[in-house]
mmCIF file of C-alpha atoms in Angstrom:
data_model
loop_
_atom_site.group_PDB
_atom_site.id
_atom_site.type_symbol
_atom_site.label_atom_id
_atom_site.label_comp_id
_atom_site.label_asym_id
_atom_site.label_seq_id
_atom_site.Cartn_x
_atom_site.Cartn_y
_atom_site.Cartn_z
ATOM 1 C CA UNK A 255 4.330 -24.032 193.108
ATOM 2 C CA UNK A 256 7.858 -23.034 194.004
ATOM 3 C CA UNK A 257 8.804 -25.300 196.868
ATOM 4 C CA UNK A 258 11.743 -23.182 198.041
ATOM 5 C CA UNK A 259 10.115 -20.095 199.450
ATOM 6 C CA UNK A 260 11.567 -16.842 200.707
ATOM 7 C CA UNK A 261 15.095 -17.684 199.406
ATOM 8 C CA UNK A 262 15.991 -19.270 202.711
ATOM 9 C CA UNK A 263 16.818 -22.566 201.024
ATOM 10 C CA UNK A 264 14.296 -24.244 203.298
ATOM 11 C CA UNK A 265 11.430 -26.343 201.922
ATOM 12 C CA UNK A 266 9.053 -25.251 204.675
ATOM 13 C CA UNK A 267 9.847 -21.586 204.093
ATOM 14 C CA UNK A 268 10.979 -21.126 207.700
ATOM 15 C CA UNK A 269 14.481 -19.843 208.210
ATOM 16 C CA UNK A 270 17.036 -20.968 210.750
ATOM 17 C CA UNK A 271 17.995 -17.379 211.569
ATOM 18 C CA UNK A 272 18.203 -16.527 215.240
ATOM 19 C CA UNK A 273 18.417 -13.172 217.037
ATOM 20 C CA UNK A 274 22.208 -13.339 216.677
ATOM 21 C CA UNK A 275 21.894 -13.258 212.891
ATOM 22 C CA UNK A 276 19.787 -10.114 213.092
ATOM 23 C CA UNK A 277 22.415 -8.606 215.350
ATOM 24 C CA UNK A 278 25.073 -9.484 212.745
ATOM 25 C CA UNK A 279 23.014 -7.585 210.135
ATOM 26 C CA UNK A 280 23.611 -4.434 212.155
ATOM 27 C CA UNK A 281 27.383 -4.579 211.533
ATOM 28 C CA UNK A 282 28.437 -4.469 215.204
ATOM 29 C CA UNK A 283 32.045 -3.424 214.438
ATOM 30 C CA UNK A 284 30.937 -0.414 212.397
ATOM 31 C CA UNK A 285 28.294 0.316 215.026
ATOM 32 C CA UNK A 286 30.943 0.462 217.769
ATOM 33 C CA UNK A 287 32.789 3.192 215.860
ATOM 34 C CA UNK A 288 29.556 5.100 215.271
ATOM 35 C CA UNK A 289 28.563 4.858 218.935
ATOM 36 C CA UNK A 290 31.985 6.009 220.069
ATOM 37 C CA UNK A 291 32.226 9.032 217.771
ATOM 38 C CA UNK A 292 28.610 10.027 218.480
ATOM 39 C CA UNK A 293 29.330 9.808 222.194
ATOM 40 C CA UNK A 294 32.337 12.092 221.777
ATOM 41 C CA UNK A 295 30.180 14.605 219.899
ATOM 42 C CA UNK A 296 27.588 14.440 222.658
ATOM 43 C CA UNK A 297 30.164 14.846 225.455
ATOM 44 C CA UNK A 298 31.975 17.745 223.786
ATOM 45 C CA UNK A 299 28.896 19.778 222.798
ATOM 46 C CA UNK A 300 28.577 23.089 224.677
ATOM 47 C CA UNK A 301 25.303 22.044 226.287
ATOM 48 C CA UNK A 302 24.206 19.817 229.129
ATOM 49 C CA UNK A 303 21.906 16.849 228.777
ATOM 50 C CA UNK A 304 20.095 14.593 231.227
ATOM 51 C CA UNK A 305 22.343 11.463 231.485
ATOM 52 C CA UNK A 306 19.405 9.101 230.930
ATOM 53 C CA UNK A 307 18.347 10.975 227.802
ATOM 54 C CA UNK A 308 21.990 11.024 226.663
ATOM 55 C CA UNK A 309 22.247 7.222 226.986
ATOM 56 C CA UNK A 310 18.895 6.860 225.198
ATOM 57 C CA UNK A 311 20.138 9.134 222.401
ATOM 58 C CA UNK A 312 23.296 7.051 221.947
ATOM 59 C CA UNK A 313 21.167 3.901 221.872
ATOM 60 C CA UNK A 314 18.984 5.414 219.148
ATOM 61 C CA UNK A 315 22.041 6.442 217.114
ATOM 62 C CA UNK A 316 23.426 2.886 217.471
ATOM 63 C CA UNK A 317 20.141 1.361 216.308
ATOM 64 C CA UNK A 318 20.016 3.828 213.395
ATOM 65 C CA UNK A 319 23.549 2.861 212.353
ATOM 66 C CA UNK A 320 22.621 -0.816 212.633
ATOM 67 C CA UNK A 321 19.496 -0.275 210.560
ATOM 68 C CA UNK A 322 21.548 1.379 207.823
ATOM 69 C CA UNK A 323 23.913 -1.612 207.949
ATOM 70 C CA UNK A 324 20.985 -4.022 207.540
ATOM 71 C CA UNK A 325 19.646 -2.063 204.544
ATOM 72 C CA UNK A 326 23.147 -2.114 203.046
ATOM 73 C CA UNK A 327 23.330 -5.905 203.472
ATOM 74 C CA UNK A 328 19.887 -6.292 201.910
ATOM 75 C CA UNK A 329 20.883 -4.362 198.778
ATOM 76 C CA UNK A 330 24.412 -5.791 198.526
ATOM 77 C CA UNK A 331 23.492 -9.440 199.067
ATOM 78 C CA UNK A 332 24.547 -10.332 195.496
ATOM 79 C CA UNK A 333 28.063 -8.914 195.761
ATOM 80 C CA UNK A 334 28.441 -10.030 199.385
ATOM 81 C CA UNK A 335 28.019 -13.617 198.156
ATOM 82 C CA UNK A 336 31.029 -13.189 195.837
ATOM 83 C CA UNK A 337 33.539 -11.604 198.227
ATOM 84 C CA UNK A 338 35.419 -13.859 200.644
ATOM 85 C CA UNK A 339 35.253 -11.185 203.353
ATOM 86 C CA UNK A 340 31.439 -10.992 203.254
ATOM 87 C CA UNK A 341 30.115 -14.301 201.957
ATOM 88 C CA UNK A 342 29.427 -15.602 205.464
ATOM 89 C CA UNK A 343 27.010 -12.778 206.240
ATOM 90 C CA UNK A 344 23.492 -13.983 207.096
ATOM 91 C CA UNK A 345 21.911 -13.193 203.709
ATOM 92 C CA UNK A 346 24.503 -14.715 201.336
ATOM 93 C CA UNK A 347 24.762 -17.657 203.730
ATOM 94 C CA UNK A 348 21.047 -18.286 203.070
ATOM 95 C CA UNK A 349 20.053 -17.985 206.719
ATOM 96 C CA UNK A 350 17.221 -15.548 206.145
ATOM 97 C CA UNK A 351 14.950 -14.097 203.500
ATOM 98 C CA UNK A 352 15.840 -10.747 201.875
ATOM 99 C CA UNK A 353 12.343 -9.412 202.615
ATOM 100 C CA UNK A 354 12.895 -10.073 206.342
ATOM 101 C CA UNK A 355 16.135 -8.094 206.243
ATOM 102 C CA UNK A 356 14.522 -5.193 204.382
ATOM 103 C CA UNK A 357 11.639 -5.083 206.868
ATOM 104 C CA UNK A 358 14.083 -5.236 209.775
ATOM 105 C CA UNK A 359 16.133 -2.353 208.354
ATOM 106 C CA UNK A 360 13.115 -0.144 207.666
ATOM 107 C CA UNK A 361 11.491 -0.775 211.077
ATOM 108 C CA UNK A 362 14.738 -0.195 212.965
ATOM 109 C CA UNK A 363 15.346 3.020 210.998
ATOM 110 C CA UNK A 364 11.908 4.339 211.930
ATOM 111 C CA UNK A 365 12.308 3.339 215.588
ATOM 112 C CA UNK A 366 15.739 4.988 215.879
ATOM 113 C CA UNK A 367 14.639 8.298 214.338
ATOM 114 C CA UNK A 368 11.414 8.395 216.358
ATOM 115 C CA UNK A 369 13.305 7.563 219.559
ATOM 116 C CA UNK A 370 15.955 10.228 218.958
ATOM 117 C CA UNK A 371 13.302 12.862 218.262
ATOM 118 C CA UNK A 372 11.849 12.147 221.709
ATOM 119 C CA UNK A 373 15.121 11.631 223.600
ATOM 120 C CA UNK A 374 16.928 14.623 222.050
ATOM 121 C CA UNK A 375 15.486 16.971 219.440
ATOM 122 C CA UNK A 376 14.218 17.153 215.870
ATOM 123 C CA UNK A 377 17.553 18.417 214.482
ATOM 124 C CA UNK A 378 19.402 15.343 215.773
ATOM 125 C CA UNK A 379 16.600 13.045 214.577
ATOM 126 C CA UNK A 380 16.644 14.725 211.162
ATOM 127 C CA UNK A 381 20.418 14.325 210.919
ATOM 128 C CA UNK A 382 20.122 10.641 211.875
ATOM 129 C CA UNK A 383 17.406 10.104 209.247
ATOM 130 C CA UNK A 384 19.586 11.850 206.667
ATOM 131 C CA UNK A 385 22.579 9.677 207.671
ATOM 132 C CA UNK A 386 20.576 6.482 207.131
ATOM 133 C CA UNK A 387 19.271 7.822 203.805
ATOM 134 C CA UNK A 388 22.769 8.892 202.741
ATOM 135 C CA UNK A 389 24.379 5.544 203.632
ATOM 136 C CA UNK A 390 21.676 3.478 201.963
ATOM 137 C CA UNK A 391 20.591 5.532 198.949
ATOM 138 C CA UNK A 392 23.587 7.760 198.141
ATOM 139 C CA UNK A 393 26.398 5.349 199.033
ATOM 140 C CA UNK A 394 25.010 1.799 198.728
ATOM 141 C CA UNK A 395 22.558 2.182 195.863
ATOM 142 C CA UNK A 396 24.011 5.083 193.884
ATOM 143 C CA UNK A 397 27.783 5.380 194.337
ATOM 144 C CA UNK A 398 29.234 2.071 195.479
ATOM 145 C CA UNK A 399 28.948 0.229 192.153
ATOM 146 C CA UNK A 400 29.426 3.251 189.888
ATOM 147 C CA UNK A 401 32.497 5.262 190.811
ATOM 148 C CA UNK A 402 35.899 4.784 192.468
ATOM 149 C CA UNK A 403 35.025 7.907 194.471
ATOM 150 C CA UNK A 404 32.361 5.784 196.240
ATOM 151 C CA UNK A 405 33.967 5.850 199.656
ATOM 152 C CA UNK A 406 35.165 9.465 199.320
ATOM 153 C CA UNK A 407 31.611 10.804 198.923
ATOM 154 C CA UNK A 408 29.927 7.907 200.733
ATOM 155 C CA UNK A 409 32.319 8.349 203.644
ATOM 156 C CA UNK A 410 30.169 11.261 204.741
ATOM 157 C CA UNK A 411 27.661 8.732 206.090
ATOM 158 C CA UNK A 412 30.221 7.509 208.600
ATOM 159 C CA UNK A 413 31.218 11.090 209.395
ATOM 160 C CA UNK A 414 27.760 12.256 210.515
ATOM 161 C CA UNK A 415 27.548 10.463 213.918
ATOM 162 C CA UNK A 416 29.629 13.028 215.918
ATOM 163 C CA UNK A 417 27.452 15.759 214.371
ATOM 164 C CA UNK A 418 24.334 13.830 215.392
ATOM 165 C CA UNK A 419 25.690 13.425 218.931
ATOM 166 C CA UNK A 420 26.620 17.115 219.089
ATOM 167 C CA UNK A 421 23.156 18.148 217.862
ATOM 168 C CA UNK A 422 21.472 15.655 220.244
ATOM 169 C CA UNK A 423 23.096 17.396 223.212
ATOM 170 C CA UNK A 424 21.625 20.680 222.014
ATOM 171 C CA UNK A 425 24.783 22.078 220.463
ATOM 172 C CA UNK A 426 23.204 22.594 217.034
ATOM 173 C CA UNK A 427 25.571 22.664 214.053
ATOM 174 C CA UNK A 428 28.809 24.543 214.730
ATOM 175 C CA UNK A 429 32.340 24.835 213.365
ATOM 176 C CA UNK A 430 33.517 22.236 215.876
ATOM 177 C CA UNK A 431 30.936 19.635 214.850
ATOM 178 C CA UNK A 432 31.714 20.302 211.174
ATOM 179 C CA UNK A 433 35.446 19.779 211.774
ATOM 180 C CA UNK A 434 34.711 16.493 213.601
ATOM 181 C CA UNK A 435 32.701 15.553 210.497
ATOM 182 C CA UNK A 436 35.606 16.551 208.230
ATOM 183 C CA UNK A 437 38.104 14.482 210.229
ATOM 184 C CA UNK A 438 36.154 11.249 209.677
ATOM 185 C CA UNK A 439 35.413 12.192 206.067
ATOM 186 C CA UNK A 440 39.151 12.621 205.334
ATOM 187 C CA UNK A 441 40.083 9.544 207.380
ATOM 188 C CA UNK A 442 37.803 7.252 205.351
ATOM 189 C CA UNK A 443 39.687 7.139 201.988
ATOM 190 C CA UNK A 444 43.106 6.161 203.394
ATOM 191 C CA UNK A 445 41.412 3.664 205.728
ATOM 192 C CA UNK A 446 39.433 1.878 202.996
ATOM 193 C CA UNK A 447 41.957 2.228 200.197
ATOM 194 C CA UNK A 448 44.678 0.701 202.371
ATOM 195 C CA UNK A 449 42.385 -2.319 202.732
ATOM 196 C CA UNK A 450 41.471 -2.234 199.031
ATOM 197 C CA UNK A 451 45.169 -2.285 198.054
ATOM 198 C CA UNK A 452 45.602 -5.779 199.437
ATOM 199 C CA UNK A 453 42.000 -6.922 198.908
ATOM 200 C CA UNK A 454 41.470 -5.576 195.393
ATOM 201 C CA UNK A 455 41.005 -9.001 193.829
ATOM 202 C CA UNK A 456 38.094 -9.513 196.221
ATOM 203 C CA UNK A 457 36.480 -6.183 195.242
ATOM 204 C CA UNK A 458 37.307 -6.838 191.581
ATOM 205 C CA UNK A 459 35.525 -10.202 191.665
ATOM 206 C CA UNK A 460 32.394 -8.420 192.867
ATOM 207 C CA UNK A 461 32.735 -5.686 190.242
ATOM 208 C CA UNK A 462 33.056 -2.878 192.784
ATOM 209 C CA UNK A 463 35.078 -0.005 191.296
ATOM 210 C CA UNK A 464 37.480 0.625 194.163
ATOM 211 C CA UNK A 465 40.278 3.086 193.469
ATOM 212 C CA UNK A 466 43.075 0.463 193.023
ATOM 213 C CA UNK A 467 40.985 -1.485 190.466
ATOM 214 C CA UNK A 468 40.115 1.612 188.430
ATOM 215 C CA UNK A 469 43.014 4.089 188.721
ATOM 216 C CA UNK A 470 45.700 1.564 189.657
ATOM 217 C CA UNK A 471 47.680 0.925 192.804
ATOM 218 C CA UNK A 472 50.249 3.681 192.186
ATOM 219 C CA UNK A 473 47.630 6.429 191.948
ATOM 220 C CA UNK A 474 45.811 5.034 194.998
ATOM 221 C CA UNK A 475 48.994 5.038 197.092
ATOM 222 C CA UNK A 476 49.620 8.688 196.212
ATOM 223 C CA UNK A 477 46.029 9.625 197.031
ATOM 224 C CA UNK A 478 46.292 7.843 200.393
ATOM 225 C CA UNK A 479 49.281 10.029 201.241
ATOM 226 C CA UNK A 480 47.487 13.216 200.100
ATOM 227 C CA UNK A 481 44.439 12.384 202.245
ATOM 228 C CA UNK A 482 46.721 11.693 205.216
ATOM 229 C CA UNK A 483 48.125 15.225 204.890
ATOM 230 C CA UNK A 484 44.627 16.714 204.587
ATOM 231 C CA UNK A 485 43.543 14.700 207.633
ATOM 232 C CA UNK A 486 46.456 16.079 209.660
ATOM 233 C CA UNK A 487 45.513 19.604 208.525
ATOM 234 C CA UNK A 488 41.896 19.169 209.656
ATOM 235 C CA UNK A 489 43.114 17.918 213.052
ATOM 236 C CA UNK A 490 45.360 20.981 213.276
ATOM 237 C CA UNK A 491 42.378 23.201 212.516
ATOM 238 C CA UNK A 492 40.383 21.591 215.348
ATOM 239 C CA UNK A 493 43.104 22.835 217.717
ATOM 240 C CA UNK A 494 42.073 26.409 216.872
ATOM 241 C CA UNK A 495 38.477 25.803 218.000
ATOM 242 C CA UNK A 496 37.012 25.425 221.499
ATOM 243 C CA UNK A 497 37.971 21.720 221.378
ATOM 244 C CA UNK A 498 41.686 22.531 221.169
ATOM 245 C CA UNK A 499 43.834 22.051 224.274
ATOM 246 C CA UNK A 500 47.540 21.428 224.968
ATOM 247 C CA UNK A 501 46.784 17.749 225.633
ATOM 248 C CA UNK A 502 44.853 17.441 222.369
ATOM 249 C CA UNK A 503 47.620 19.185 220.415
ATOM 250 C CA UNK A 504 50.319 16.894 221.876
ATOM 251 C CA UNK A 505 48.473 13.604 221.324
ATOM 252 C CA UNK A 506 46.923 14.554 217.974
ATOM 253 C CA UNK A 507 50.353 15.618 216.665
ATOM 254 C CA UNK A 508 51.822 12.246 217.587
ATOM 255 C CA UNK A 509 48.882 10.327 216.124
ATOM 256 C CA UNK A 510 48.927 12.304 212.873
ATOM 257 C CA UNK A 511 52.690 12.126 212.514
ATOM 258 C CA UNK A 512 52.494 8.329 212.741
ATOM 259 C CA UNK A 513 49.592 8.298 210.279
ATOM 260 C CA UNK A 514 51.484 10.406 207.747
ATOM 261 C CA UNK A 515 54.629 8.276 208.117
ATOM 262 C CA UNK A 516 52.655 5.065 207.561
ATOM 263 C CA UNK A 517 50.857 6.653 204.576
ATOM 264 C CA UNK A 518 54.244 7.737 203.192
ATOM 265 C CA UNK A 519 55.491 4.144 203.500
ATOM 266 C CA UNK A 520 52.426 2.965 201.579
ATOM 267 C CA UNK A 521 53.091 5.577 198.881
ATOM 268 C CA UNK A 522 56.698 4.417 198.492
ATOM 269 C CA UNK A 523 55.754 0.699 198.631
ATOM 270 C CA UNK A 524 54.653 -1.763 195.959
ATOM 271 C CA UNK A 525 51.375 -2.477 197.762
ATOM 272 C CA UNK A 526 48.625 -3.483 195.366
ATOM 273 C CA UNK A 527 50.908 -3.900 192.343
ATOM 274 C CA UNK A 528 50.460 -7.662 192.283
ATOM 275 C CA UNK A 529 46.725 -8.355 192.170
ATOM 276 C CA UNK A 530 47.092 -12.126 192.446
ATOM 277 C CA UNK A 531 47.562 -13.478 195.911
ATOM 278 C CA UNK A 532 45.884 -14.266 199.147
ATOM 279 C CA UNK A 533 42.129 -14.330 199.044
ATOM 280 C CA UNK A 534 41.414 -15.140 202.636
ATOM 281 C CA UNK A 535 38.468 -13.941 204.661
ATOM 282 C CA UNK A 536 40.923 -12.392 207.132
ATOM 283 C CA UNK A 537 41.341 -8.624 207.043
ATOM 284 C CA UNK A 538 44.976 -8.799 208.080
ATOM 285 C CA UNK A 539 46.670 -11.633 206.111
ATOM 286 C CA UNK A 540 48.854 -10.093 203.402
ATOM 287 C CA UNK A 541 51.786 -10.826 201.109
ATOM 288 C CA UNK A 542 55.178 -9.458 202.078
ATOM 289 C CA UNK A 543 55.013 -6.422 199.729
ATOM 290 C CA UNK A 544 51.658 -5.302 201.100
ATOM 291 C CA UNK A 545 52.468 -5.116 204.782
ATOM 292 C CA UNK A 546 52.649 -1.321 204.670
ATOM 293 C CA UNK A 547 49.016 -1.156 203.477
ATOM 294 C CA UNK A 548 47.933 -3.664 206.112
ATOM 295 C CA UNK A 549 49.787 -1.674 208.786
ATOM 296 C CA UNK A 550 48.100 1.573 207.758
ATOM 297 C CA UNK A 551 44.669 -0.099 207.716
ATOM 298 C CA UNK A 552 45.172 -1.547 211.213
ATOM 299 C CA UNK A 553 46.644 1.692 212.573
ATOM 300 C CA UNK A 554 43.846 3.822 211.087
ATOM 301 C CA UNK A 555 41.315 2.070 213.337
ATOM 302 C CA UNK A 556 43.423 2.674 216.450
ATOM 303 C CA UNK A 557 44.053 6.241 215.264
ATOM 304 C CA UNK A 558 40.388 7.197 215.071
ATOM 305 C CA UNK A 559 39.529 5.717 218.467
ATOM 306 C CA UNK A 560 42.581 7.391 220.057
ATOM 307 C CA UNK A 561 41.958 10.761 218.397
ATOM 308 C CA UNK A 562 38.299 10.951 219.399
ATOM 309 C CA UNK A 563 39.193 9.532 222.808
ATOM 310 C CA UNK A 564 41.650 12.350 223.447
ATOM 311 C CA UNK A 565 39.181 14.970 222.184
ATOM 312 C CA UNK A 566 36.631 13.708 224.735
ATOM 313 C CA UNK A 567 39.194 13.282 227.509
ATOM 314 C CA UNK A 568 40.654 16.777 227.116
ATOM 315 C CA UNK A 569 37.126 18.226 227.039
ATOM 316 C CA UNK A 570 36.148 16.373 230.229
ATOM 317 C CA UNK A 571 39.404 17.445 231.923
ATOM 318 C CA UNK A 572 38.872 21.077 230.983
ATOM 319 C CA UNK A 573 35.401 20.770 232.535
ATOM 320 C CA UNK A 574 37.113 19.891 235.820
ATOM 321 C CA UNK A 575 39.517 22.795 235.387
ATOM 322 C CA UNK A 576 42.529 20.515 234.697
ATOM 323 C CA UNK B 199 -2.368 -23.192 197.200
ATOM 324 C CA UNK B 200 -4.944 -25.098 199.229
ATOM 325 C CA UNK B 201 -7.446 -27.456 197.654
ATOM 326 C CA UNK B 202 -10.941 -26.432 198.889
ATOM 327 C CA UNK B 203 -12.334 -29.987 198.453
ATOM 328 C CA UNK B 204 -9.736 -31.886 200.430
ATOM 329 C CA UNK B 205 -8.301 -29.111 202.631
ATOM 330 C CA UNK B 206 -4.914 -30.502 201.667
ATOM 331 C CA UNK B 207 -2.258 -27.862 201.108
ATOM 332 C CA UNK B 208 -0.194 -28.424 197.987
ATOM 333 C CA UNK B 209 3.512 -28.138 198.387
ATOM 334 C CA UNK B 210 3.343 -28.057 202.165
ATOM 335 C CA UNK B 211 6.495 -29.197 203.916
ATOM 336 C CA UNK B 212 6.606 -29.894 207.607
ATOM 337 C CA UNK B 213 9.118 -27.572 209.332
ATOM 338 C CA UNK B 214 12.051 -29.319 210.940
ATOM 339 C CA UNK B 215 12.600 -29.228 214.700
ATOM 340 C CA UNK B 216 15.513 -26.824 214.191
ATOM 341 C CA UNK B 217 13.331 -24.466 212.132
ATOM 342 C CA UNK B 218 10.591 -24.500 214.764
ATOM 343 C CA UNK B 219 13.139 -23.835 217.509
ATOM 344 C CA UNK B 220 14.621 -20.939 215.515
ATOM 345 C CA UNK B 221 11.136 -19.495 214.952
ATOM 346 C CA UNK B 222 10.388 -19.729 218.684
ATOM 347 C CA UNK B 223 13.601 -17.825 219.446
ATOM 348 C CA UNK B 224 12.697 -15.146 216.902
ATOM 349 C CA UNK B 225 9.196 -14.814 218.313
ATOM 350 C CA UNK B 226 10.588 -14.400 221.822
ATOM 351 C CA UNK B 227 13.076 -11.800 220.578
ATOM 352 C CA UNK B 228 10.250 -9.877 218.845
ATOM 353 C CA UNK B 229 8.147 -9.988 222.032
ATOM 354 C CA UNK B 230 11.042 -8.742 224.153
ATOM 355 C CA UNK B 231 11.878 -6.114 221.536
ATOM 356 C CA UNK B 232 8.308 -4.829 221.367
ATOM 357 C CA UNK B 233 7.988 -4.671 225.137
ATOM 358 C CA UNK B 234 11.375 -2.951 225.365
ATOM 359 C CA UNK B 235 10.394 -0.414 222.706
ATOM 360 C CA UNK B 236 7.112 0.468 224.418
ATOM 361 C CA UNK B 237 8.814 0.750 227.823
ATOM 362 C CA UNK B 238 11.649 2.807 226.277
ATOM 363 C CA UNK B 239 9.301 5.333 224.666
ATOM 364 C CA UNK B 240 7.154 5.501 227.818
ATOM 365 C CA UNK B 241 10.169 6.203 230.049
ATOM 366 C CA UNK B 242 11.571 8.730 227.576
ATOM 367 C CA UNK B 243 8.292 10.647 227.611
ATOM 368 C CA UNK B 244 8.221 10.597 231.419
ATOM 369 C CA UNK B 245 11.743 12.062 231.447
ATOM 370 C CA UNK B 246 10.866 14.670 228.863
ATOM 371 C CA UNK B 247 7.808 15.923 230.731
ATOM 372 C CA UNK B 248 9.802 15.971 233.956
ATOM 373 C CA UNK B 249 7.953 13.268 235.924
ATOM 374 C CA UNK B 250 11.256 11.367 236.282
ATOM 375 C CA UNK B 251 14.696 12.897 236.685
#
């Protein structure tokens, strides 16, 4: 009989995983972004919602995002064990059995979709179910290991939450919610490729075809700049919808100008040309020539929070007649 | 596999104190989670049918 059961590394078969490890499976940092953008969608939708049901809807969306994260960690446990950035996750660290993680992801997915169907409506629940499916099946299983366009197409999974929030409030699917979707979709490639430029050896070790590994750093830097322009254009288009306001136009212009300048600096830099270098678990330690990529990656996170923050703020202010 | 004549379980390893403590924490978390889920759905339904709010 195999004495090491359930891949936990424990002779008894019991794992040492605690509730905190299950929380880590839900990718709390990604979840915070999902919750925030979904909340903005919910606030900005042209419909009113009971505050308790709104909070419950956001909770369901957060749990759904976490469930998708857990399913992703279950499937990617082999490559997570190879990359310095991910090898301390609960599964590669041997803290829990893969079957436990799969069960956790499936149960949480079901709970989140069921809860959202009760708290909001079937459209929002259907969109949440599709988001989980898209992130797990389309991105994690199908695209991630096959094509350098993985995060371009897979980025849609991260772009759905404001649409889910908008639909949860009763706003249906409108031009505004589609533009919010497009903004995150176009933000994703420069965000991840900036990271991949200075972490490509890590992705390469795991055999993940990120754009710098496949098409080279020079092509990736150019594409980052092109996506930054497209992102600015989609933000400009949002100004022509009901979500546009003078405050939004002023702040979004500043945010996008900075984004384009930083993307331009990445394009003109040597970032990613030298694949040998730091292989630390830190997201922000870089060699001197790759600071522009690190700066864009760090700024892109602030950018998205600030952009969606100002969309919500200007919408709330217009509600008060300001 | 258990031996039906001796009731001795082959390959059985006594869990360590840390493993038992971790299992207790997980069981408590599952209990709290289940109770929270039932209460959550119950309250949601009350809100939806207009009994609350």
